[in-house]
Short mmCIF file of C-alpha atoms in Angstrom, two decimals:
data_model
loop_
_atom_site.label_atom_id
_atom_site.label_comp_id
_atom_site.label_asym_id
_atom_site.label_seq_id
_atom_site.Cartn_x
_atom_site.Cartn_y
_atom_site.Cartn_z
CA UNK N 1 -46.47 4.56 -2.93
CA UNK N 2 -43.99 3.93 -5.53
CA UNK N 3 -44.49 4.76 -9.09
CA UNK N 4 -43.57 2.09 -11.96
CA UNK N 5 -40.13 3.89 -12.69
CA UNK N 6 -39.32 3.62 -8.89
CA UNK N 7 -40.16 -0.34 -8.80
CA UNK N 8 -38.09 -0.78 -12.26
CA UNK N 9 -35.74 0.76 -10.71
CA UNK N 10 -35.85 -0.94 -7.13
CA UNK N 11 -35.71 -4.22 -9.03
CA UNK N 12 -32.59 -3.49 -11.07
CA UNK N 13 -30.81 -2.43 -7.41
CA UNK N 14 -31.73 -5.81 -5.84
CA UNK N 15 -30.76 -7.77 -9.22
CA UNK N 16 -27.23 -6.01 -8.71
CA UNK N 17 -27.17 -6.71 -4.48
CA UNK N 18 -28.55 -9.88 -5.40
CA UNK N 19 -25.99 -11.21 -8.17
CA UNK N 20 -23.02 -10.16 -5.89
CA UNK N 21 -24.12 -11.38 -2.72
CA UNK N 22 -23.51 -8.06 -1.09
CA UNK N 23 -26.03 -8.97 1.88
CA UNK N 24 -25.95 -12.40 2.23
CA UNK N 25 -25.72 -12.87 6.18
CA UNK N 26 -25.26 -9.08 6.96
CA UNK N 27 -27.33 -7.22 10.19
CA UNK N 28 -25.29 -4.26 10.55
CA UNK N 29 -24.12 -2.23 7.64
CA UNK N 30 -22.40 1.38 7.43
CA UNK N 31 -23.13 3.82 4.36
CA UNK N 32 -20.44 5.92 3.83
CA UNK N 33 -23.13 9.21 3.26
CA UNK N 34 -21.77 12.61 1.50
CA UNK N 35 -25.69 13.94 1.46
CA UNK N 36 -25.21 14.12 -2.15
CA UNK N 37 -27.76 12.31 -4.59
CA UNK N 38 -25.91 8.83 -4.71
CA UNK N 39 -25.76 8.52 -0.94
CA UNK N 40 -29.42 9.81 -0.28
CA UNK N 41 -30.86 7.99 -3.04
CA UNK N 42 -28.73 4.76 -1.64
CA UNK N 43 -30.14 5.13 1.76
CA UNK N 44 -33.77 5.15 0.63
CA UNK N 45 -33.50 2.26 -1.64
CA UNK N 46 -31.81 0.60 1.03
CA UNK N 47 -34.47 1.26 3.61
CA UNK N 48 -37.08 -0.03 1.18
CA UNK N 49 -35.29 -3.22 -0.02
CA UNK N 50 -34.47 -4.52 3.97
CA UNK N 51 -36.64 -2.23 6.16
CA UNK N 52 -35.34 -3.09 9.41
CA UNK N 53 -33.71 -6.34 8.60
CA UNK N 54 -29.99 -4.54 8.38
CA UNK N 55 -29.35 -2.62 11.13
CA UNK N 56 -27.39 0.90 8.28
CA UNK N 57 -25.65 3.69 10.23
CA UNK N 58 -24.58 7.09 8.65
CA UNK N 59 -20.94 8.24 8.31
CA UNK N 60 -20.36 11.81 6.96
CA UNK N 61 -16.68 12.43 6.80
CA UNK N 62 -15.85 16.48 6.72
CA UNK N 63 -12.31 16.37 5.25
CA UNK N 64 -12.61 20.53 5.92
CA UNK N 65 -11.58 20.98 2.14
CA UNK N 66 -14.53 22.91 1.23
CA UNK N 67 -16.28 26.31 3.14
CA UNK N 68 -17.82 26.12 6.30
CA UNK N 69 -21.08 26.39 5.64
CA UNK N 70 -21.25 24.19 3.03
CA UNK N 71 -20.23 21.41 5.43
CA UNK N 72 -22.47 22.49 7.97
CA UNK N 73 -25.10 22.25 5.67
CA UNK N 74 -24.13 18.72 4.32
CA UNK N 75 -24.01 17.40 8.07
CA UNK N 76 -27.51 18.91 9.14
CA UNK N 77 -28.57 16.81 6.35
CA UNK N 78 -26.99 13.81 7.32
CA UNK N 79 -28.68 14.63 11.00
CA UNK N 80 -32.21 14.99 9.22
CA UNK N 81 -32.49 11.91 6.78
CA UNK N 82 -30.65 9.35 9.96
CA UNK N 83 -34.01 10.89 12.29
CA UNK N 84 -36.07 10.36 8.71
CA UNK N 85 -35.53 6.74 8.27
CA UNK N 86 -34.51 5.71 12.13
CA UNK N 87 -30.58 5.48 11.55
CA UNK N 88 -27.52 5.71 13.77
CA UNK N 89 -24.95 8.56 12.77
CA UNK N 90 -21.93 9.83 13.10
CA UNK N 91 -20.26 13.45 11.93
CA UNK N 92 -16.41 12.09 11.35
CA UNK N 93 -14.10 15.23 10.64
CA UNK N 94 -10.40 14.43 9.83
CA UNK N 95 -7.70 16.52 7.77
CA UNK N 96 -5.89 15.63 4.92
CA UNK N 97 -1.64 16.34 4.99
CA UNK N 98 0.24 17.42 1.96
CA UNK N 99 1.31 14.18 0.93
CA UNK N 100 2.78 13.01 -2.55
CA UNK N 101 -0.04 11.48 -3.06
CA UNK N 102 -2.52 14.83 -4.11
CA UNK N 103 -5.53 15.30 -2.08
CA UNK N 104 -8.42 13.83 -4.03
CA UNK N 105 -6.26 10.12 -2.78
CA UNK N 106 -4.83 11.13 -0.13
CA UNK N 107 -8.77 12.04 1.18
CA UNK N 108 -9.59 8.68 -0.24
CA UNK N 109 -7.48 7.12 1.26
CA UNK N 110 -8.22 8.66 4.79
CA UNK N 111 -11.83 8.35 4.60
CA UNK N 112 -11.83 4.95 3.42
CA UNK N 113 -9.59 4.72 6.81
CA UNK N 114 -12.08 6.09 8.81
CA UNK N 115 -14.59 4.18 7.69
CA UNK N 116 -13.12 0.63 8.08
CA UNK N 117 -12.44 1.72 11.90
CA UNK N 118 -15.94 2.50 12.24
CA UNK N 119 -17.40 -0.33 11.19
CA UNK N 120 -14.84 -2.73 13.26
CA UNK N 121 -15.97 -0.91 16.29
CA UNK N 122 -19.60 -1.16 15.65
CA UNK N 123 -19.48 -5.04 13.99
CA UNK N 124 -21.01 -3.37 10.90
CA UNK N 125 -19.98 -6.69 8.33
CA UNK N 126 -20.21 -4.16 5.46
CA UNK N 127 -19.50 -0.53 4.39
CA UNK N 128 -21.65 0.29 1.72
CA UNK N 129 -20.58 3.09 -0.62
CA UNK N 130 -22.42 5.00 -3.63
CA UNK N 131 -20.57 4.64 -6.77
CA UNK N 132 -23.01 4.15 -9.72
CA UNK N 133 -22.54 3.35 -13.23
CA UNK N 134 -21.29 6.90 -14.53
CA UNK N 135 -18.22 6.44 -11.74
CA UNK N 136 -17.39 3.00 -12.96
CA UNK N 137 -17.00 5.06 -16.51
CA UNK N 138 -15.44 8.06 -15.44
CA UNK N 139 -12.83 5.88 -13.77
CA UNK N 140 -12.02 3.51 -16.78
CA UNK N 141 -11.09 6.81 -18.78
CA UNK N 142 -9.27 8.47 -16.23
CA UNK N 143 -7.42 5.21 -16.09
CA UNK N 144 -7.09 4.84 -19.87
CA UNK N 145 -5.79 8.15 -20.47
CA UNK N 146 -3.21 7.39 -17.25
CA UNK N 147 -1.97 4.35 -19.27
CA UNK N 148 -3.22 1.93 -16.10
CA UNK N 149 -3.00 -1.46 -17.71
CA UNK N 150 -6.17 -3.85 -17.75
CA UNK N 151 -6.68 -3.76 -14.12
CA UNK N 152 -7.33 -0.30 -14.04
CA UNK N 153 -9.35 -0.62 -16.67
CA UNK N 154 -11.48 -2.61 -14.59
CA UNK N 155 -12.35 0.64 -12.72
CA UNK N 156 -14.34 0.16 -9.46
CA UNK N 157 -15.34 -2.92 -8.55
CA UNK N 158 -18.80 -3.83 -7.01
CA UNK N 159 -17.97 -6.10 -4.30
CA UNK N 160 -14.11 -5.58 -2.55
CA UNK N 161 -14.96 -6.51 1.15
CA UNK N 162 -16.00 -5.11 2.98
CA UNK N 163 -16.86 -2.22 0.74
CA UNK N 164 -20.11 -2.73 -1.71
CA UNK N 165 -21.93 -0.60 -4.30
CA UNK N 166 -25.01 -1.32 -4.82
CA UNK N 167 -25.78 1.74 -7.37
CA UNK N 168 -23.12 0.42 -9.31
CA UNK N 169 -25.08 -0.56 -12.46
CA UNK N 170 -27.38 2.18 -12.08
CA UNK N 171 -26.69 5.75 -14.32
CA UNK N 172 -26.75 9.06 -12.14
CA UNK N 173 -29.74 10.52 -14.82
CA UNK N 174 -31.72 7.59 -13.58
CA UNK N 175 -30.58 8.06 -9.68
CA UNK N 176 -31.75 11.82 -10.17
CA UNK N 177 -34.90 10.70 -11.86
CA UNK N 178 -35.37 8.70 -8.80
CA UNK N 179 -34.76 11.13 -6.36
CA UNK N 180 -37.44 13.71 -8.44
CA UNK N 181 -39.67 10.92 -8.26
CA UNK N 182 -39.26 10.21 -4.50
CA UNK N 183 -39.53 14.13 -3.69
CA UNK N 184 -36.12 13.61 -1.61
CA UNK N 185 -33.56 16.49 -1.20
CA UNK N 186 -29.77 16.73 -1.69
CA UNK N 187 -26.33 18.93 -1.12
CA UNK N 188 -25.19 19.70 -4.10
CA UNK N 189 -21.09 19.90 -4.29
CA UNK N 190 -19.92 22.64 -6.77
CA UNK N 191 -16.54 21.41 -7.26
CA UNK N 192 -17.90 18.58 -9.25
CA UNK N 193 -18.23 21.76 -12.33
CA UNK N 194 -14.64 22.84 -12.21
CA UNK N 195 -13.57 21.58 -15.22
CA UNK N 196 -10.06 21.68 -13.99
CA UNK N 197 -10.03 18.54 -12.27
CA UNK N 198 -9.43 15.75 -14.80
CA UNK N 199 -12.98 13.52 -13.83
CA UNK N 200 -15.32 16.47 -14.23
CA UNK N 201 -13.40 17.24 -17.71
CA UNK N 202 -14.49 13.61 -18.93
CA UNK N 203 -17.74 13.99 -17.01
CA UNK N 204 -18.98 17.16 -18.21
CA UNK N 205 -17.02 17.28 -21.75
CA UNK N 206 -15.60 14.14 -23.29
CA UNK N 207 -18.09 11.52 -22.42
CA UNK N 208 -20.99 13.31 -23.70
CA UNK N 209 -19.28 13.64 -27.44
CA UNK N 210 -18.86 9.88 -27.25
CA UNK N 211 -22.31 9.08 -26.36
CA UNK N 212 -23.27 11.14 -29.56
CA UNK N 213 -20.80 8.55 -31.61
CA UNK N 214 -22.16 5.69 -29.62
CA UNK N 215 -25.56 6.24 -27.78
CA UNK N 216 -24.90 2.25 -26.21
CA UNK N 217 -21.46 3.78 -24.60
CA UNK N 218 -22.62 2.44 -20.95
CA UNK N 219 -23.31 -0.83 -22.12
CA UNK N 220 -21.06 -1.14 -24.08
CA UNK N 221 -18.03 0.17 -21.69
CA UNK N 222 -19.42 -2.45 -19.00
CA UNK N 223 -19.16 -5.29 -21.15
CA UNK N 224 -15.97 -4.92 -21.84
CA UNK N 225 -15.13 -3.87 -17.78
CA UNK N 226 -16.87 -7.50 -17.26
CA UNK N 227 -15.12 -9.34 -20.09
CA UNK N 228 -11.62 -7.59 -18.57
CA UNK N 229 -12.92 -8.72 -15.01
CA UNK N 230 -12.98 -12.37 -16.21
CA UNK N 231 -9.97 -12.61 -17.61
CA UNK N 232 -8.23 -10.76 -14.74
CA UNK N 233 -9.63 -12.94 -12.34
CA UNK N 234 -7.95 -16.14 -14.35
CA UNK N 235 -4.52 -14.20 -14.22
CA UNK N 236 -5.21 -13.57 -10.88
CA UNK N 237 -4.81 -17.15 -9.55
CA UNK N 238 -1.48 -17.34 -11.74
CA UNK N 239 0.07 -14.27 -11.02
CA UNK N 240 -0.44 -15.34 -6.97
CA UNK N 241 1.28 -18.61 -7.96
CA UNK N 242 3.97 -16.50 -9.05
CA UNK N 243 4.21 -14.18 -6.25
CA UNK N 244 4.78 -16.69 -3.98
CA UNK N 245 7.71 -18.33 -5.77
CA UNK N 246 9.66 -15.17 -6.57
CA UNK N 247 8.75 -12.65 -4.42
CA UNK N 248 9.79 -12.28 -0.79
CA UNK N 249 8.63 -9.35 1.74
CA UNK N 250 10.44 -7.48 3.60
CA UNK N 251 10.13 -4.42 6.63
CA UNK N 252 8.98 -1.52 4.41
CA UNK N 253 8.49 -3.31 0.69
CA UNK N 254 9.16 -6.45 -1.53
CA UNK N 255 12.01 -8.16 -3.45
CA UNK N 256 11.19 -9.62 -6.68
CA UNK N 257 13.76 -12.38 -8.17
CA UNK N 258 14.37 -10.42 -11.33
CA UNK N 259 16.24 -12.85 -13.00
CA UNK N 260 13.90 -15.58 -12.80
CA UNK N 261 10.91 -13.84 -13.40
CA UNK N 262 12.16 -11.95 -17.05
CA UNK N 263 11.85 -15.80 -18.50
CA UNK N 264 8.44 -15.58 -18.23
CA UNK N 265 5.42 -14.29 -20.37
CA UNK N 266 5.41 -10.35 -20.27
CA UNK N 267 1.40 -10.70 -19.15
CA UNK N 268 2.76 -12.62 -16.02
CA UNK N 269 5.73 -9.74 -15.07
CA UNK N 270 3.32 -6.58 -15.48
CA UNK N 271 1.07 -8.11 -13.44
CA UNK N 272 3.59 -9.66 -10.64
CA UNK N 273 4.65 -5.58 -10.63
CA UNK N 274 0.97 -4.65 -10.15
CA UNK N 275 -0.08 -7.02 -7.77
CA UNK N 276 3.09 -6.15 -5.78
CA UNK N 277 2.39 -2.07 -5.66
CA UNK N 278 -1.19 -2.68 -5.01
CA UNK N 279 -0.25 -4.85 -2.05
CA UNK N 280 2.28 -2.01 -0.89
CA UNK N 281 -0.30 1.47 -1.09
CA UNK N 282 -3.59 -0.24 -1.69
CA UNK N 283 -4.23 0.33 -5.47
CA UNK N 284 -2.67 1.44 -8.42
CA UNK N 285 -3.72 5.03 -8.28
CA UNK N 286 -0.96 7.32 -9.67
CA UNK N 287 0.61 3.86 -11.33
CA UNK N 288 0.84 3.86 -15.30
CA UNK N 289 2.01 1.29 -17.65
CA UNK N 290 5.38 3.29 -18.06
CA UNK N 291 6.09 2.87 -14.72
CA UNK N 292 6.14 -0.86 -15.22
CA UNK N 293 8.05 -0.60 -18.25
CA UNK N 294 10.47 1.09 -16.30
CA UNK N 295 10.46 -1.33 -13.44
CA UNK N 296 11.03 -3.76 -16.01
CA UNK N 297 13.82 -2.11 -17.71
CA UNK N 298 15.69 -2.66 -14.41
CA UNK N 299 16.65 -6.13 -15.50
CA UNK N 300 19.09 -4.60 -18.23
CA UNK N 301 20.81 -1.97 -15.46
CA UNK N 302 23.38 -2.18 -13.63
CA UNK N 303 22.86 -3.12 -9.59
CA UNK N 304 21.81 -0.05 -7.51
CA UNK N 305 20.57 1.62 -10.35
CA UNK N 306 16.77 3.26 -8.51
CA UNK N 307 13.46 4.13 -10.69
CA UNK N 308 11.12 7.03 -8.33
CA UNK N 309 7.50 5.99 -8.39
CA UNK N 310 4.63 8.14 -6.95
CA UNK N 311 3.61 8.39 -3.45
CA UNK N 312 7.11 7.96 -2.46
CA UNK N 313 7.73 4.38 -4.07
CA UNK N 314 10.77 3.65 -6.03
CA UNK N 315 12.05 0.82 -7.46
CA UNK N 316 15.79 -0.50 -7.18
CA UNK N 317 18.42 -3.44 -9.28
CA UNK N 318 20.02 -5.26 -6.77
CA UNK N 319 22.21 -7.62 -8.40
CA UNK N 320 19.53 -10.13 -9.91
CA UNK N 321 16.74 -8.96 -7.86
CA UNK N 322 14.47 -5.46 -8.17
CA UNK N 323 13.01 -4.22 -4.58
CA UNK N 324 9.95 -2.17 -4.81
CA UNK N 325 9.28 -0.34 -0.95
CA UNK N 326 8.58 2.98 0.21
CA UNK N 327 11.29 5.93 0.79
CA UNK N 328 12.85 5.66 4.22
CA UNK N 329 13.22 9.64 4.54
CA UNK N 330 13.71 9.44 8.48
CA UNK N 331 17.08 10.41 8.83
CA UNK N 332 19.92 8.04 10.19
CA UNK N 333 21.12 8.88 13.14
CA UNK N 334 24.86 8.02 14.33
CA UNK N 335 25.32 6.02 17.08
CA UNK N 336 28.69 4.61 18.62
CA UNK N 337 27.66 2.40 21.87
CA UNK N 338 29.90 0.70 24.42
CA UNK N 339 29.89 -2.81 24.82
CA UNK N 340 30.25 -3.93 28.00
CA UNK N 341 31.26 -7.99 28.85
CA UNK N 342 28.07 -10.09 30.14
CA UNK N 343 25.37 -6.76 28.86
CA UNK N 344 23.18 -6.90 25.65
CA UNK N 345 23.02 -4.09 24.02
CA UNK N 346 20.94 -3.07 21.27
CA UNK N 347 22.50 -1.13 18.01
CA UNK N 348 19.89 -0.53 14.42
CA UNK N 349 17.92 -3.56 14.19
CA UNK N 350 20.78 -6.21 16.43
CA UNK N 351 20.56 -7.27 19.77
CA UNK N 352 24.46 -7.86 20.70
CA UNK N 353 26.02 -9.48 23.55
CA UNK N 354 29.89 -9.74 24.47
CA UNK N 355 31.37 -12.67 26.86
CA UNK N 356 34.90 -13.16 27.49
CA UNK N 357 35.90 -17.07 27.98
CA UNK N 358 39.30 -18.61 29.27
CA UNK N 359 39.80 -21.55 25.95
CA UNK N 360 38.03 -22.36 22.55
CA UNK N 361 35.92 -24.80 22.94
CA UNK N 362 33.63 -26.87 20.13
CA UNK N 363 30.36 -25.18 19.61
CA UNK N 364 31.34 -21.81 21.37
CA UNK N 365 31.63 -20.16 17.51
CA UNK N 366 28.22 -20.21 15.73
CA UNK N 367 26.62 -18.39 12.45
CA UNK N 368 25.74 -15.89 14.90
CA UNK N 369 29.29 -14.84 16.60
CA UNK N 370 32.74 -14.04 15.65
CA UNK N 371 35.56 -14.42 18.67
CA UNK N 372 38.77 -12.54 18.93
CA UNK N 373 41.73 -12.88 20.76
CA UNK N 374 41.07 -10.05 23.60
CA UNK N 375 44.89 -9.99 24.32
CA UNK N 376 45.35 -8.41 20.89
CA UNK N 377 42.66 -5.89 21.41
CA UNK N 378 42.97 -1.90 22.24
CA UNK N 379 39.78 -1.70 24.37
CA UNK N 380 37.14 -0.18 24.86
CA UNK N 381 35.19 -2.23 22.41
CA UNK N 382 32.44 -0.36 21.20
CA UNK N 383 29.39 -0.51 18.40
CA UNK N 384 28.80 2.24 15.40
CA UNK N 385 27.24 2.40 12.50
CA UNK N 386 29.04 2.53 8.91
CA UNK N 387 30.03 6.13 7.40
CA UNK N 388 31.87 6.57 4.25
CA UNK N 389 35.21 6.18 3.86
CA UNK N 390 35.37 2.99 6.19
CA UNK N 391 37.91 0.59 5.94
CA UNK N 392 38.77 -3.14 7.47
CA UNK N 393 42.59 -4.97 7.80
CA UNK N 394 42.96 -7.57 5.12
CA UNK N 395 45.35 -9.84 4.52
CA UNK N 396 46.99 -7.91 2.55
CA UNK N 397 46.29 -4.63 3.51
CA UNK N 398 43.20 -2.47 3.62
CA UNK N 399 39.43 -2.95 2.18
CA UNK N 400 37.07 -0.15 1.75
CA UNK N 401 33.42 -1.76 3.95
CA UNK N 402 31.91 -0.69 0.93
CA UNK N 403 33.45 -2.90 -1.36
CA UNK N 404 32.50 -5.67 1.28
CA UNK N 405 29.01 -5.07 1.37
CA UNK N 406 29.14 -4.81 -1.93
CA UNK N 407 30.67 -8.46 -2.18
CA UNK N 408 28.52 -9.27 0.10
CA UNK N 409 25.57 -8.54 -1.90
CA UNK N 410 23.90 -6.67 0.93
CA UNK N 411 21.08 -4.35 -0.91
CA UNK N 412 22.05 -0.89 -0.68
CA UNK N 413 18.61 -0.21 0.69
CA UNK N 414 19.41 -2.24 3.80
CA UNK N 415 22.75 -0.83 4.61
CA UNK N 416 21.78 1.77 6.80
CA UNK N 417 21.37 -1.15 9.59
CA UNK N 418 24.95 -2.19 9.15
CA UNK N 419 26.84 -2.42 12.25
CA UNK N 420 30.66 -2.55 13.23
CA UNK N 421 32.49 -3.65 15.94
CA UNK N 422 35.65 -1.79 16.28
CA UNK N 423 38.16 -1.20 19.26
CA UNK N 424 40.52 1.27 19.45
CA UNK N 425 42.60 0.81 16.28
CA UNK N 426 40.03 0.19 14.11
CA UNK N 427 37.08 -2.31 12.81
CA UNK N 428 36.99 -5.33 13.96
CA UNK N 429 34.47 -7.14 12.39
CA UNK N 430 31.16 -5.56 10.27
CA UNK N 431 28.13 -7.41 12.28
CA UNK N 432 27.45 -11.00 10.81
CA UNK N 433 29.20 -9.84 7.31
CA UNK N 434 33.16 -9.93 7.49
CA UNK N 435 35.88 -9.79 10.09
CA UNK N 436 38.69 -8.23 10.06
CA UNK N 437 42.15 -10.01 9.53
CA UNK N 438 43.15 -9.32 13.16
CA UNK N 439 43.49 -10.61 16.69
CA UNK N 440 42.62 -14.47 15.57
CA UNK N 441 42.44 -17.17 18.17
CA UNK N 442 45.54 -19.55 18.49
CA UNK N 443 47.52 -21.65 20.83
CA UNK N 444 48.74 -18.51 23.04
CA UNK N 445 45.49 -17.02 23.43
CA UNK N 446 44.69 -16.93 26.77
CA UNK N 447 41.44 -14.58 26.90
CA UNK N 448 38.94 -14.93 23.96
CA UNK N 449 36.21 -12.40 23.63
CA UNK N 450 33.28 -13.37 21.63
CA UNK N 451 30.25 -11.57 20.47
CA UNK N 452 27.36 -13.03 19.57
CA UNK N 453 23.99 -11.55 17.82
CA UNK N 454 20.60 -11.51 16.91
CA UNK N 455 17.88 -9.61 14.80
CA UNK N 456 15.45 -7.67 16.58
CA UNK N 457 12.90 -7.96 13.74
#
C-alpha cells in the first residue's frame, strides 16, 4: 500500500510524464539503470504508473572506472530488482579512451552511445533516464560558472528524443524520502563526495549557502530555466532560418558565410555558432561564451588565421568565411601514381582518367578536364600530391602553387586533397585549379592528351 507522501508524490511524476508527452504511444521503453537511488526509485514509480502496459528493460553500463567490487555489486543489483519487478536486462561494459574530451563526457558520451544502440535493436521508442530536479540545478551552475550562454543555462532538458526524465521536477531529498518510504535498497557511489570534481563542489558546498539566502532556490532556478526555454525555442526557429542561408556542410565540419552573417543582431551570430558546434559533437559541453567571442573575432583577422576549441574543434578565417570542423590529425601520406591512357585511377578524394585523341573537337574540353598537347610532353605522366616549395610555368616565368591556391581561394583546410599532374619536367596542371602555361593545343598538334575528373565524395 502506498502512504499519502508516496501518492503526492506518484501524482507529481505523472503530472511531469503527462505535460511532456513522454509516453504517448510508447510499449517498449529502456531505463538507463546505475542502481543508484534515481534509477531504482525511477523503476518503481514506473512499474506503478504503467504496470505492464510498457514493456521497460534494464541497462547497467560498467564504464570499469570504479573498483571491482563495487561494480559487481551495482550489477547484482541490477540482476535482483529486473527478477523483482519482471524486467529484461542487460550488463553493458565498455571503456572509456583518453580523449580531449575528460572522462566524465567522454563516458557520457559513450554510454549515451550504448544506449541508443540498444534500444534500436530492441524497438524500445524511448530511453528513459533519471535526472531529477537537483541535476537540472547542478547543471545550470556548472554552466554559469563555464560562461555557457542561455542555452546552457537551460541545463537538461526533459524531453530530447528519444531520451526522457521523468524525475526531472522531482528533488533527490524527496526521491530518498521515497525510497525510505518504499523500504527499497540502493548502491551508493562514493565519488559523488569528492569535492574535487566541480558538480559535487556545488552539490555539497555552494548550493546549500544559497538555499540559506533563498529557501525558494528550486523554484525559483526552474522558472527562470522555463522562461529561458521559451525564449530559446523562439530563437530557435530563427537561428535555423539562418543556418540554412549561410551555412554550408562539409566532410568533417561547417562553413559559415562570415561576412554576411556579422550584419546581423549579435543574439542571431552566438547562436548560429552554438547551433553549429552542437550539431558537430552533440552539445556544448566544454563550450563557453569566450569561445564564441573568439569565433567571432575571426571576422576582424586576417584569412587562415585558426582559434583551438575543445575536443579537438577549432575554428578558421577563410577569406570571408569561418569553418568550424574537427582536427584532421591522420597524417598525409605522399603519393605519386602513374597514369596510364584509357585507366582511372584514383588519387585523395579524385577519380582521374587520361585519353589520348587524334584532333580537338567541340565539347571534348569540359569544367571537368584540361587537354595538352602530348607531343610537347616528357612522359611518364604521373599524379602527386602538393609539398612545399611547388612551383607551375607562367607566362612569365614561375608561380609558387601556393600562391595559386591561395588565389584560388581554396581553404587551407582542404588543401591536403590537392592534386597535380606533372610529367617529367614539371607540373602540368594542379587538378581542376590552374594549368600550367605549357604544351597548349594548336594547329600542329597532332596527339592531344586529355584528362578528365571527378570527386569521389
Amino acid at each position: 500500500m502506498l502512504n499519502e507522501f508516496a501518492i503526492n508524490f506518484l501524482n507529481q511524476i505523472k503530472k511531469t510524464i503527462t505535460l511532456s508527452k513522454m509516453f504517448d504511444d510508447v510499449n517498449k521503453a529502456v531505463i538507463g539503470f546505475s542502481a543508484g537511488p534515481d534509477s531504482v526509485c525511477l523503476l518503481d514509480v514506473l512499474k506503478n504508473i504503467f504496470g505492464n502496459k510498457i514493456d521497460f528493460s534494464l541497462v547497467y553500463v560498467n564504464h570499469g572506472l570504479r573498483h571491482r567490487n563495487i561494480l559487481l555489486q551495482e550489477e547484482k543489483l541490477t540482476k535482483w530488482y529486473a527478477e523483482k519487478y519482471k524486467c529484461g536486462y542487460r550488463i553493458m561494459k565498455i571503456r572509456i579512451p583518453e580523449t580531449g574530451k575528460g572522462i566524465e563526457a567522454e563516458a557520457r558520451e559513450r554510454r549515451y552511445a550504448v544506449l541508443t544502440a540498444y534500444a534500436k535493436k530492441i524497438g524500445a521508442q524511448r530511453i528513459v533516464l533519471g535526472h531529477n530536479l537537483d541535476d537540472v540545478i547542478e547543471t545550470f551552475f556548472l554552466n554559469l560558472v563555464r560562461g555557457s550562454g542561455t542555452l546552457g543555462l537551460q541545463s537538461i532538458p526533459a524531453v530530447r528524443a528519444p531520451f526522457v526524465r521523468p524525475l526531472i521536477d522531482t528533488k533527490k531529498v524527496d526521491i530518498l524520502k521515497y525510497l525510505e518510504e518504499r523500504g527499497l535498497k540502493f548502491a551508493v557511489d562514493n565519488s559523488n563526495f569528492d569535492l574535487n570534481i566541480r558538480r559535487n563542489l556545488i552539490r555539497h558546498k555552494i548550493i546549500p549557502q544559497l538555499v540559506e539566502l533563498n529557501p525558494g532556490l528550486y523554484e525559483t532556478i526552474k522558472r527562470e530555466i522555463d522562461i529561458l526555454s521559451v525564449d530559446e525555442e523562439f530563437f530557435h526557429g530563427i537561428t535555423q532560418r539562418f543556418i540554412q542561408r549561410f551555412v554550408k556542410e562539409m566532410k568533417s565540419g561547417f562553413v559559415i558565410d562570415f561576412k554576411r552573417l556579422m550584419y546581423y543582431n549579435k543574439a542571431v551570430k552566438n547562436r548560429v555558432i552554438m547551433s553549429i558546434i552542437k550539431l558537430l559533437k552533440g552539445d556544448l559541453s566544454g563550450i563557453g561564451s569566450k569561445h564564441i567571442e573568439d569565433i567571432c573575432s575571426l571576422n576582424d583577422r586576417m584569412s587562415g588565421r585558426r582559434i583551438n576549441l575543445p575536443n579537438n574543434l577549432y575554428a578558421q578565417k577563410i577569406y570571408g568565411n569561418v569553418f568550424i570542423g574537427y582536427e584532421d590529425r591522420t597524417k598525409k601520406k605522399d603519393f605519386c601514381i602513374s597514369l596510364k591512357i584509357d585507366k582511372e585511377v584514383e588519387a585523395s578524394n579524385l577519380k582521374i582518367k587520361a585519353s589520348l585523341l587524334k584532333k580537338f573537337f567541340p565539347g571534348c574540353r569540359t569544367h571537368n578536364c584540361e587537354i595538352f598537347d602530348f607531343d610537347q610532353l616528357c612522359p611518364p605522366i604521373y599524379l602527386r600530391n602538393w609539398k612545399a616549395g611547388d612551383t607551375i610555368k607562367i607566362r612569365n616565368g614561375r608561380k609558387r602553387i601556393k600562391k595559386v591556391l591561395n588565389e584560388a581561394r581554396v581553404p587551407v583546410n582542404e588543401r591536403r586533397n590537392i592534386v597535380l599532374l606533372c610529367d617529367q619536367k614539371g607540373i602540368l596542371w594542379v587538378v581542376g585549379i590552374y594549368r600550367a602555361f605549357h604544351a597548349f593545343v594548336g594547329k600542329e598538334t597532332r596527339n592531344i592528351l586529355k584528362v578528365e575528373f571527378e570527386y569521389l565524395d
